[in-house]
């Protein structure tokens, strides 16, 4: 069964550095998402992306975050200047198309540790 | 704003016993409801979903859930749990606002512990 893949599985970065988290959504999917889960807390929506632009973003997704689909297969989340509180598990998800009754498929996540 | 409440942070169940995990959501136009399971260090796996139609939905691994609009609930059930069911369970919701790309709102999760 096709899967959403995320790399790396664990990223360690110094505070203030830029980090890029990578995702390869399922190939025929059109909607892409990033979520974050701080240790011990619930999963929180960050941003959704469709047709090469952001469709929706949460209040967490401030100016230090950006997303990109650089080459038609990858979907990246960039954090420009990382803070300690950015330490979390970041999940990428995708779903097939415009019809709403299609669930999102999640990757296994990237654990981001900010030192 | 939409919200999801999972009132039980931890639940302990004996292997072979029945299970019910509770989920309530805030008012919304047409809710789309999901249950996901997360094993330690793993991603989120979809157990089942409700979009419309029959309010009792069947999922993978023997799980089912019932949508009750009058109670704004979508409780997850399993008649007989197995030790491998020990995990974190998340209820999630999205609403048909017409935008087409709404993110999911998750509950805080219920940690399921299985006693031998």
Coordinates of N, CA and C in Angstrom, one line a residue:
Chain A
X1 N 0.9 -1.2 0.0 CA 0.0 0.0 0.0 C 0.9 1.3 0.0
X2 N 0.6 2.2 -0.8 CA 1.4 3.5 -0.9 C 1.4 4.1 0.5
X3 N 2.6 4.8 0.8 CA 2.7 5.4 2.1 C 3.3 6.8 1.9
X4 N 3.0 7.6 2.9 CA 3.7 8.9 3.0 C 5.0 8.7 3.7
X5 N 6.1 9.2 3.1 CA 7.4 9.0 3.7 C 8.0 10.3 4.2
X6 N 8.6 10.3 5.3 CA 9.2 11.5 5.9 C 10.7 11.3 6.2
X7 N 11.5 12.3 5.9 CA 12.9 12.2 6.2 C 13.4 13.5 6.7
X8 N 14.4 13.5 7.7 CA 14.9 12.4 8.4 C 13.9 11.9 9.5
X9 N 14.1 10.8 10.1 CA 13.3 10.4 11.2 C 13.6 11.2 12.4
X10 N 14.8 11.6 12.6 CA 15.2 12.4 13.7 C 16.2 13.5 13.3
X11 N 15.9 14.7 13.7 CA 16.7 15.9 13.3 C 17.1 16.6 14.5
X12 N 18.4 16.8 14.7 CA 18.9 17.6 15.9 C 19.5 18.9 15.3
X13 N 19.1 20.0 15.9 CA 19.5 21.3 15.3 C 19.8 22.3 16.4
X14 N 20.7 23.1 16.2 CA 21.0 24.2 17.2 C 20.0 25.3 17.1
X15 N 19.6 25.9 18.2 CA 18.6 27.0 18.3 C 19.1 28.1 17.4
X16 N 18.2 28.7 16.6 CA 18.6 29.7 15.7 C 18.9 29.3 14.3
X17 N 19.1 28.0 14.1 CA 19.4 27.5 12.8 C 18.2 27.2 12.0
X18 N 18.3 27.2 10.7 CA 17.2 26.8 9.8 C 17.1 25.3 9.7
X19 N 15.9 24.8 9.6 CA 15.8 23.3 9.4 C 14.7 23.1 8.3
X20 N 14.9 22.1 7.5 CA 14.0 21.7 6.5 C 13.6 20.2 6.7
X21 N 12.3 20.0 6.9 CA 11.8 18.7 7.0 C 11.1 18.3 5.7
X22 N 11.4 17.0 5.3 CA 11.0 16.6 4.0 C 9.9 15.5 4.1
X23 N 9.1 15.5 3.1 CA 8.0 14.6 3.0 C 7.7 14.2 1.5
X24 N 7.5 13.0 1.3 CA 7.0 12.6 -0.1 C 5.6 12.0 0.1
X25 N 4.6 12.8 -0.3 CA 3.2 12.3 -0.2 C 3.0 11.2 -1.2
X26 N 1.8 10.6 -1.0 CA 1.4 9.5 -1.9 C 1.2 10.1 -3.3
X27 N 1.6 9.4 -4.3 CA 1.9 10.0 -5.6 C 0.6 10.7 -6.3
X28 N -0.5 10.1 -6.1 CA -1.7 10.7 -6.8 C -2.5 11.7 -5.9
X29 N -1.9 12.0 -4.7 CA -2.7 12.9 -3.8 C -2.5 14.3 -4.2
X30 N -3.4 15.1 -3.8 CA -3.4 16.5 -4.2 C -3.4 17.5 -3.1
X31 N -3.8 17.1 -1.9 CA -3.8 17.9 -0.7 C -2.7 17.5 0.3
X32 N -2.0 18.4 0.8 CA -0.9 18.1 1.7 C -1.0 18.9 2.9
X33 N -0.5 18.3 4.0 CA -0.6 18.9 5.4 C 0.6 18.7 6.2
X34 N 0.8 19.6 7.1 CA 1.8 19.4 8.2 C 1.1 19.6 9.5
X35 N 1.5 18.7 10.4 CA 1.0 18.8 11.8 C 2.2 18.7 12.7
X36 N 2.0 19.1 14.0 CA 3.0 19.0 14.9 C 2.4 18.4 16.2
X37 N 3.3 17.6 16.9 CA 2.9 17.1 18.2 C 4.0 17.3 19.2
X38 N 3.8 18.2 20.1 CA 4.8 18.4 21.2 C 4.7 17.2 22.1
X39 N 5.8 16.8 22.7 CA 5.8 15.6 23.5 C 4.7 15.6 24.6
X40 N 3.9 14.6 24.6 CA 2.9 14.5 25.6 C 1.6 15.3 25.3
X41 N 1.6 15.9 24.2 CA 0.4 16.8 23.9 C -0.3 16.3 22.6
X42 N -1.4 17.0 22.3 CA -2.2 16.5 21.2 C -1.5 16.9 19.8
X43 N -2.0 16.3 18.8 CA -1.5 16.7 17.4 C -2.2 18.0 17.0
X44 N -1.4 18.9 16.5 CA -1.9 20.2 16.1 C -1.7 20.5 14.6
X45 N -2.7 21.0 14.0 CA -2.7 21.4 12.6 C -1.8 22.6 12.4
X46 N -0.9 22.5 11.4 CA -0.1 23.7 11.1 C -0.6 24.3 9.8
X47 N -0.6 23.6 8.7 CA -0.9 24.2 7.4 C -1.4 23.1 6.4
X48 N -2.2 23.6 5.5 CA -2.6 22.7 4.4 C -2.2 23.4 3.1
X49 N -2.0 22.6 2.0 CA -1.4 23.1 0.8 C -2.1 22.4 -0.4
X50 N -2.5 23.2 -1.4 CA -3.2 22.6 -2.5 C -2.9 23.5 -3.7
X51 N -2.7 22.9 -4.9 CA -2.4 23.6 -6.1 C -1.3 24.7 -6.0
X52 N -0.3 24.2 -5.3 CA 0.9 25.0 -5.1 C 0.7 26.3 -4.3
X53 N -0.2 26.3 -3.4 CA -0.4 27.4 -2.5 C -1.0 27.0 -1.2
X54 N -0.8 27.7 -0.2 CA -1.3 27.4 1.1 C -2.9 27.6 1.1
X55 N -3.6 26.6 1.5 CA -5.1 26.7 1.6 C -5.5 27.2 2.9
X56 N -4.9 26.8 4.0 CA -5.3 27.1 5.3 C -4.1 27.0 6.2
X57 N -4.0 27.9 7.2 CA -2.9 27.7 8.2 C -3.4 28.1 9.6
X58 N -2.8 27.5 10.6 CA -3.2 27.8 12.0 C -2.4 29.0 12.5
X59 N -2.8 29.4 13.7 CA -2.0 30.5 14.3 C -0.6 30.1 14.7
X60 N -0.4 28.8 14.8 CA 1.0 28.3 15.1 C 1.9 28.6 13.9
X61 N 1.4 28.6 12.7 CA 2.2 28.7 11.5 C 2.5 30.2 11.2
X62 N 3.5 30.7 11.9 CA 3.8 32.1 11.8 C 4.9 32.3 10.8
X63 N 5.4 33.5 10.7 CA 6.4 33.9 9.7 C 7.7 33.1 9.6
X64 N 8.0 32.4 10.7 CA 9.2 31.6 10.7 C 9.0 30.2 10.0
X65 N 7.7 29.9 9.6 CA 7.4 28.7 8.9 C 7.2 29.0 7.5
X66 N 7.5 28.0 6.6 CA 7.1 28.1 5.2 C 7.1 26.7 4.7
X67 N 6.3 26.5 3.6 CA 6.1 25.2 3.0 C 6.4 25.4 1.5
X68 N 6.8 24.3 0.9 CA 7.1 24.3 -0.6 C 6.9 23.0 -1.1
X69 N 6.6 23.0 -2.4 CA 6.5 21.7 -3.2 C 7.5 21.9 -4.3
X70 N 8.8 21.7 -4.1 CA 9.8 22.2 -5.1 C 9.8 21.4 -6.4
X71 N 9.4 20.1 -6.4 CA 9.7 19.4 -7.6 C 8.6 18.4 -8.0
X72 N 7.4 18.6 -7.5 CA 6.3 17.8 -7.9 C 6.2 16.5 -7.1
X73 N 7.2 16.1 -6.3 CA 7.0 14.9 -5.5 C 7.3 15.2 -4.0
X74 N 8.2 16.1 -3.7 CA 8.5 16.4 -2.3 C 7.6 17.6 -1.8
X75 N 7.4 17.5 -0.5 CA 6.7 18.6 0.2 C 7.4 18.9 1.4
X76 N 7.9 20.2 1.5 CA 8.9 20.5 2.6 C 8.3 21.5 3.6
X77 N 8.7 21.4 4.8 CA 8.4 22.4 5.8 C 9.7 23.0 6.3
X78 N 9.8 24.3 6.2 CA 11.0 25.0 6.6 C 10.7 25.8 7.8
X79 N 11.6 25.7 8.8 CA 11.6 26.6 10.0 C 12.8 27.5 9.9
X80 N 12.6 28.7 9.8 CA 13.7 29.7 9.5 C 14.7 29.8 10.6
X81 N 14.3 30.1 11.8 CA 15.2 30.3 12.9 C 14.6 29.6 14.1
X82 N 15.1 28.4 14.3 CA 14.4 27.5 15.3 C 14.5 28.0 16.7
X83 N 13.5 27.7 17.5 CA 13.5 28.0 18.9 C 13.3 26.7 19.7
X84 N 13.6 26.8 21.0 CA 13.5 25.6 21.8 C 12.1 25.0 21.7
X85 N 11.1 25.8 21.7 CA 9.7 25.4 21.7 C 9.3 24.7 20.4
X86 N 10.2 24.8 19.4 CA 9.9 24.1 18.1 C 10.1 22.6 18.2
X87 N 10.8 22.1 19.3 CA 11.0 20.7 19.5 C 9.7 20.0 19.6
X88 N 9.5 19.0 18.7 CA 8.3 18.3 18.5 C 8.4 17.2 17.5
X89 N 7.4 16.4 17.4 CA 7.3 15.5 16.3 C 6.4 16.2 15.2
X90 N 6.9 16.2 14.0 CA 6.2 16.8 12.9 C 5.8 15.7 11.9
X91 N 4.5 15.8 11.7 CA 3.8 14.8 10.8 C 3.4 15.5 9.5
X92 N 3.7 14.8 8.4 CA 3.2 15.1 7.1 C 2.0 14.2 6.8
X93 N 1.0 14.8 6.1 CA -0.2 14.0 5.6 C -0.6 14.4 4.2
X94 N -1.3 13.5 3.6 CA -1.8 13.8 2.3 C -3.1 13.1 2.1
X95 N -3.9 13.7 1.2 CA -5.2 13.0 0.8 C -5.4 13.2 -0.7
X96 N -6.3 12.3 -1.2 CA -6.3 12.2 -2.7 C -6.8 13.5 -3.4
X97 N -8.0 14.0 -3.1 CA -8.5 15.0 -4.0 C -9.5 15.9 -3.4
X98 N -10.3 16.6 -4.2 CA -11.2 17.6 -3.7 C -12.4 17.1 -3.0
X99 N -12.7 15.8 -3.2 CA -13.9 15.3 -2.5 C -13.5 15.1 -1.0
X100 N -14.4 15.6 -0.1 CA -14.1 15.7 1.3 C -14.0 14.3 2.0
X101 N -14.8 13.4 1.5 CA -14.8 12.1 2.2 C -13.6 11.2 1.8
X102 N -12.5 11.7 2.0 CA -11.2 11.0 1.7 C -10.3 11.3 2.9
X103 N -9.9 10.3 3.7 CA -9.2 10.6 4.9 C -7.7 11.0 4.5
X104 N -7.1 11.6 5.5 CA -5.7 12.0 5.3 C -4.8 10.8 5.8
X105 N -3.8 10.5 5.0 CA -2.8 9.5 5.3 C -1.6 10.1 5.9
X106 N -1.1 9.6 7.0 CA 0.0 10.2 7.7 C 1.3 9.5 7.5
X107 N 2.4 10.2 7.5 CA 3.7 9.6 7.6 C 4.1 9.3 9.1
X108 N 5.3 8.7 9.2 CA 5.7 8.2 10.6 C 6.3 9.4 11.4
X109 N 6.5 10.6 10.7 CA 6.9 11.7 11.5 C 8.4 11.9 11.5
X110 N 8.8 13.2 11.7 CA 10.2 13.5 12.0 C 10.3 14.1 13.4
X111 N 11.1 13.5 14.2 CA 11.3 14.1 15.6 C 12.3 15.2 15.5
X112 N 12.0 16.4 15.8 CA 12.9 17.6 15.7 C 13.3 17.9 17.2
X113 N 14.6 17.9 17.4 CA 15.1 18.3 18.7 C 15.9 19.6 18.6
X114 N 15.6 20.6 19.3 CA 16.3 21.9 19.2 C 17.2 22.0 20.5
X115 N 18.4 22.2 20.3 CA 19.4 22.3 21.4 C 19.7 23.7 21.8
Chain B
X1 N -14.8 28.1 17.4 CA -13.9 27.2 16.7 C -14.2 25.8 17.1
X2 N -13.9 24.9 16.2 CA -14.2 23.5 16.4 C -13.3 23.0 17.5
X3 N -13.7 22.0 18.2 CA -12.9 21.4 19.2 C -13.3 19.9 19.4
X4 N -12.4 19.1 20.0 CA -12.6 17.7 20.2 C -12.2 17.4 21.6
X5 N -13.1 16.7 22.4 CA -12.8 16.4 23.7 C -12.8 14.9 23.9
X6 N -11.7 14.4 24.4 CA -11.5 13.0 24.8 C -11.4 13.0 26.3
X7 N -12.4 12.8 27.1 CA -12.4 13.0 28.5 C -11.5 12.1 29.3
X8 N -11.2 10.9 28.8 CA -10.3 9.9 29.5 C -8.9 10.0 29.0
X9 N -8.0 10.4 29.9 CA -6.6 10.5 29.5 C -6.0 9.1 29.4
X10 N -6.3 8.3 30.4 CA -5.8 6.9 30.5 C -7.0 6.0 30.7
X11 N -7.0 4.8 30.1 CA -7.9 3.8 30.3 C -7.2 2.5 30.4
X12 N -7.5 1.7 31.5 CA -6.9 0.4 31.6 C -8.0 -0.7 31.5
X13 N -7.7 -1.6 30.6 CA -8.7 -2.7 30.3 C -8.0 -4.0 30.4
X14 N -8.6 -5.0 30.9 CA -8.1 -6.4 30.8 C -8.2 -7.0 29.4
X15 N -7.2 -7.8 29.1 CA -7.2 -8.4 27.8 C -8.5 -9.3 27.7
X16 N -9.1 -9.2 26.5 CA -10.4 -9.9 26.3 C -11.6 -9.2 26.7
X17 N -11.5 -8.1 27.5 CA -12.6 -7.3 27.9 C -13.0 -6.3 26.8
X18 N -14.2 -5.8 26.9 CA -14.7 -4.8 25.9 C -14.1 -3.4 26.2
X19 N -14.2 -2.6 25.2 CA -13.6 -1.2 25.3 C -14.5 -0.2 24.7
X20 N -14.6 0.9 25.4 CA -15.2 2.1 24.8 C -14.4 3.3 25.1
X21 N -14.0 4.0 24.1 CA -13.3 5.3 24.2 C -14.2 6.4 23.8
X22 N -14.3 7.4 24.6 CA -15.2 8.5 24.4 C -14.6 9.7 23.6
X23 N -15.5 10.3 22.8 CA -15.1 11.4 22.0 C -16.3 12.3 21.8
X24 N -16.2 13.6 22.1 CA -17.2 14.6 21.8 C -16.6 15.7 21.0
X25 N -17.4 16.3 20.2 CA -16.9 17.4 19.3 C -17.8 18.6 19.5
X26 N -17.3 19.8 19.2 CA -18.1 21.0 19.3 C -19.0 21.1 18.1
X27 N -20.0 22.0 18.2 CA -21.0 22.1 17.1 C -20.3 22.5 15.8
X28 N -20.7 21.8 14.8 CA -20.3 22.2 13.4 C -21.3 21.8 12.4
X29 N -21.2 22.3 11.2 CA -22.2 22.1 10.2 C -22.4 20.6 9.8
X30 N -21.4 20.1 9.2 CA -21.4 18.7 8.8 C -20.0 18.1 9.2
X31 N -20.0 17.4 10.4 CA -18.7 16.9 10.8 C -18.2 15.7 10.0
X32 N -17.0 15.6 9.8 CA -16.3 14.4 9.3 C -15.5 13.9 10.5
X33 N -15.6 12.7 10.9 CA -15.1 12.2 12.1 C -14.1 11.0 11.9
X34 N -13.1 11.0 12.7 CA -12.0 10.0 12.5 C -11.5 9.5 13.8
X35 N -11.1 8.3 13.8 CA -10.3 7.8 14.9 C -8.9 7.3 14.3
X36 N -7.8 7.8 15.0 CA -6.5 7.3 14.6 C -5.8 6.7 15.8
X37 N -4.9 5.7 15.5 CA -4.2 5.1 16.6 C -2.7 5.3 16.4
X38 N -2.0 5.6 17.5 CA -0.6 5.8 17.4 C 0.2 4.9 18.4
X39 N 1.0 4.0 17.9 CA 1.8 3.2 18.7 C 3.1 4.0 19.0
X40 N 3.8 3.7 20.1 CA 5.0 4.4 20.5 C 6.0 4.6 19.4
X41 N 6.4 5.9 19.1 CA 7.4 6.1 18.1 C 6.9 6.0 16.7
X42 N 5.6 5.8 16.5 CA 5.0 5.6 15.2 C 4.2 6.8 14.8
X43 N 3.7 6.7 13.5 CA 2.8 7.7 13.0 C 1.4 7.4 13.3
X44 N 0.5 8.1 12.7 CA -0.9 7.9 13.0 C -1.6 7.0 11.9
X45 N -2.2 6.0 12.4 CA -2.9 5.1 11.5 C -4.4 5.2 11.6
X46 N -5.0 5.4 10.5 CA -6.5 5.5 10.5 C -7.2 4.2 10.9
X47 N -8.0 4.3 11.9 CA -8.8 3.1 12.3 C -10.2 3.1 11.5
X48 N -10.8 4.3 11.5 CA -12.1 4.3 10.8 C -12.5 5.8 10.6
X49 N -13.5 6.0 9.8 CA -14.0 7.3 9.5 C -15.5 7.3 9.4
X50 N -16.1 8.5 9.6 CA -17.5 8.7 9.4 C -17.7 10.0 8.6
X51 N -18.4 9.9 7.4 CA -18.7 11.0 6.6 C -20.2 11.3 6.5
X52 N -20.9 10.2 6.3 CA -22.4 10.3 6.2 C -23.0 8.9 6.2
X53 N -24.3 8.8 6.2 CA -24.9 7.5 6.0 C -25.1 6.8 7.4
X54 N -24.8 5.5 7.3 CA -25.0 4.6 8.5 C -24.1 5.2 9.7
X55 N -24.8 5.4 10.8 CA -24.1 6.0 11.9 C -23.1 5.1 12.6
X56 N -23.2 3.8 12.4 CA -22.3 2.8 13.0 C -21.3 2.4 11.9
X57 N -20.1 2.7 12.1 CA -19.0 2.5 11.1 C -18.1 1.4 11.6
X58 N -17.6 0.6 10.7 CA -16.7 -0.5 11.0 C -15.3 0.0 10.5
X59 N -14.3 -0.4 11.3 CA -12.9 -0.1 10.9 C -12.0 -1.3 10.9
X60 N -10.7 -1.0 10.9 CA -9.8 -2.1 10.9 C -9.6 -2.6 12.3
X61 N -9.0 -3.7 12.5 CA -8.6 -4.4 13.7 C -9.8 -4.6 14.6
X62 N -11.0 -4.8 14.1 CA -12.1 -5.1 14.9 C -12.8 -3.9 15.6
X63 N -12.4 -2.7 15.3 CA -12.9 -1.5 15.9 C -14.2 -1.0 15.2
X64 N -15.1 -0.4 15.9 CA -16.2 0.2 15.4 C -16.5 1.5 16.2
X65 N -17.3 2.4 15.5 CA -17.6 3.7 16.2 C -19.0 4.1 15.8
X66 N -19.7 4.7 16.7 CA -21.1 5.2 16.4 C -21.2 6.7 16.5
X67 N -21.7 7.3 15.5 CA -21.9 8.7 15.5 C -23.3 9.0 16.0
X68 N -23.4 9.8 17.1 CA -24.6 10.3 17.6 C -24.7 11.8 17.6
X69 N -25.4 12.3 16.6 CA -25.5 13.7 16.4 C -26.1 14.4 17.6
X70 N -27.1 13.8 18.2 CA -27.8 14.5 19.3 C -26.9 14.7 20.5
X71 N -25.9 13.8 20.6 CA -24.9 13.9 21.7 C -23.6 14.5 21.3
X72 N -23.4 14.8 20.0 CA -22.2 15.3 19.4 C -21.0 14.3 19.8
X73 N -21.3 13.1 19.7 CA -20.3 12.1 20.1 C -20.0 11.1 19.0
X74 N -18.8 10.5 19.1 CA -18.3 9.5 18.2 C -17.4 8.6 18.9
X75 N -18.0 7.7 19.7 CA -17.3 6.8 20.6 C -16.8 5.6 19.9
X76 N -15.6 5.2 20.3 CA -14.9 4.0 19.6 C -15.1 2.8 20.5
X77 N -15.4 1.7 19.9 CA -15.6 0.5 20.7 C -14.9 -0.7 20.1
X78 N -14.7 -1.7 21.0 CA -14.1 -3.0 20.5 C -14.6 -4.0 21.5
X79 N -15.2 -5.1 21.0 CA -15.8 -6.1 21.9 C -14.8 -6.8 22.8
X80 N -13.6 -7.0 22.2 CA -12.6 -7.8 23.0 C -11.2 -7.3 22.6
X81 N -10.5 -6.7 23.6 CA -9.2 -6.1 23.3 C -8.1 -7.2 23.4
X82 N -7.1 -6.9 22.6 CA -5.9 -7.7 22.6 C -4.7 -6.9 23.1
X83 N -3.7 -7.6 23.6 CA -2.6 -6.8 24.2 C -2.0 -5.9 23.1
X84 N -2.0 -6.2 21.8 CA -1.5 -5.4 20.8 C -2.3 -4.1 20.6
X85 N -3.4 -4.0 21.2 CA -4.2 -2.7 21.1 C -3.7 -1.6 22.0
X86 N -2.8 -1.9 22.9 CA -2.2 -0.9 23.7 C -1.5 0.2 22.9
X87 N -2.0 1.4 23.0 CA -1.5 2.5 22.1 C -2.2 3.8 22.6
X88 N -1.9 4.9 21.9 CA -2.6 6.1 22.1 C -3.7 6.3 21.0
X89 N -4.9 6.6 21.4 CA -6.0 6.8 20.4 C -6.4 8.2 20.3
X90 N -6.5 8.7 19.1 CA -6.9 10.1 18.9 C -8.2 10.2 18.1
X91 N -9.1 10.9 18.6 CA -10.3 11.3 17.8 C -10.0 12.6 17.1
X92 N -10.5 12.7 15.9 CA -10.3 13.9 15.1 C -11.5 14.3 14.3
X93 N -11.6 15.6 14.0 CA -12.8 16.1 13.3 C -12.4 17.1 12.3
X94 N -13.1 17.2 11.2 CA -13.1 18.3 10.3 C -14.5 18.7 9.9
X95 N -14.7 19.9 9.4 CA -16.1 20.3 9.1 C -16.1 20.7 7.7
X96 N -17.2 20.5 7.1 CA -17.4 20.9 5.7 C -17.7 22.4 5.6
X97 N -16.7 23.2 5.6 CA -16.9 24.6 5.5 C -16.9 25.1 4.0
X98 N -16.7 24.1 3.1 CA -16.7 24.4 1.7 C -15.3 24.8 1.2
X99 N -14.3 24.9 2.1 CA -13.0 25.3 1.7 C -12.2 24.1 1.0
X100 N -12.6 22.9 1.4 CA -12.0 21.8 0.7 C -10.7 21.3 1.3
X101 N -10.0 22.1 2.1 CA -8.7 21.6 2.5 C -8.5 21.9 4.0
X102 N -9.6 21.8 4.8 CA -9.5 22.0 6.2 C -8.6 21.0 6.9
X103 N -7.8 21.5 7.8 CA -7.0 20.5 8.6 C -7.9 19.9 9.7
X104 N -7.3 18.8 10.2 CA -8.0 18.1 11.2 C -7.8 18.7 12.6
X105 N -8.8 18.7 13.4 CA -8.7 19.1 14.8 C -8.7 17.8 15.6
X106 N -7.7 17.6 16.4 CA -7.5 16.4 17.2 C -7.9 16.6 18.7
X107 N -8.4 15.5 19.3 CA -8.5 15.5 20.7 C -7.1 15.3 21.3
X108 N -7.0 15.3 22.7 CA -5.8 15.2 23.4 C -5.3 13.7 23.5
X109 N -6.2 12.8 23.1 CA -5.8 11.4 23.1 C -6.2 10.7 24.3
X110 N -6.3 9.4 24.2 CA -6.6 8.5 25.3 C -5.5 7.4 25.2
X111 N -4.8 7.2 26.3 CA -3.8 6.2 26.4 C -4.4 4.9 26.9
X112 N -4.4 3.9 26.1 CA -5.0 2.6 26.4 C -3.9 1.6 26.9
X113 N -4.2 1.1 28.1 CA -3.3 0.1 28.8 C -4.0 -1.2 28.8
X114 N -3.4 -2.2 28.4 CA -4.0 -3.6 28.5 C -3.4 -4.4 29.6
X115 N -4.2 -4.8 30.5 CA -3.7 -5.7 31.6 C -3.8 -7.2 31.2
X116 N -2.8 -8.0 31.5 CA -2.9 -9.4 31.1 C -4.0 -10.1 31.9

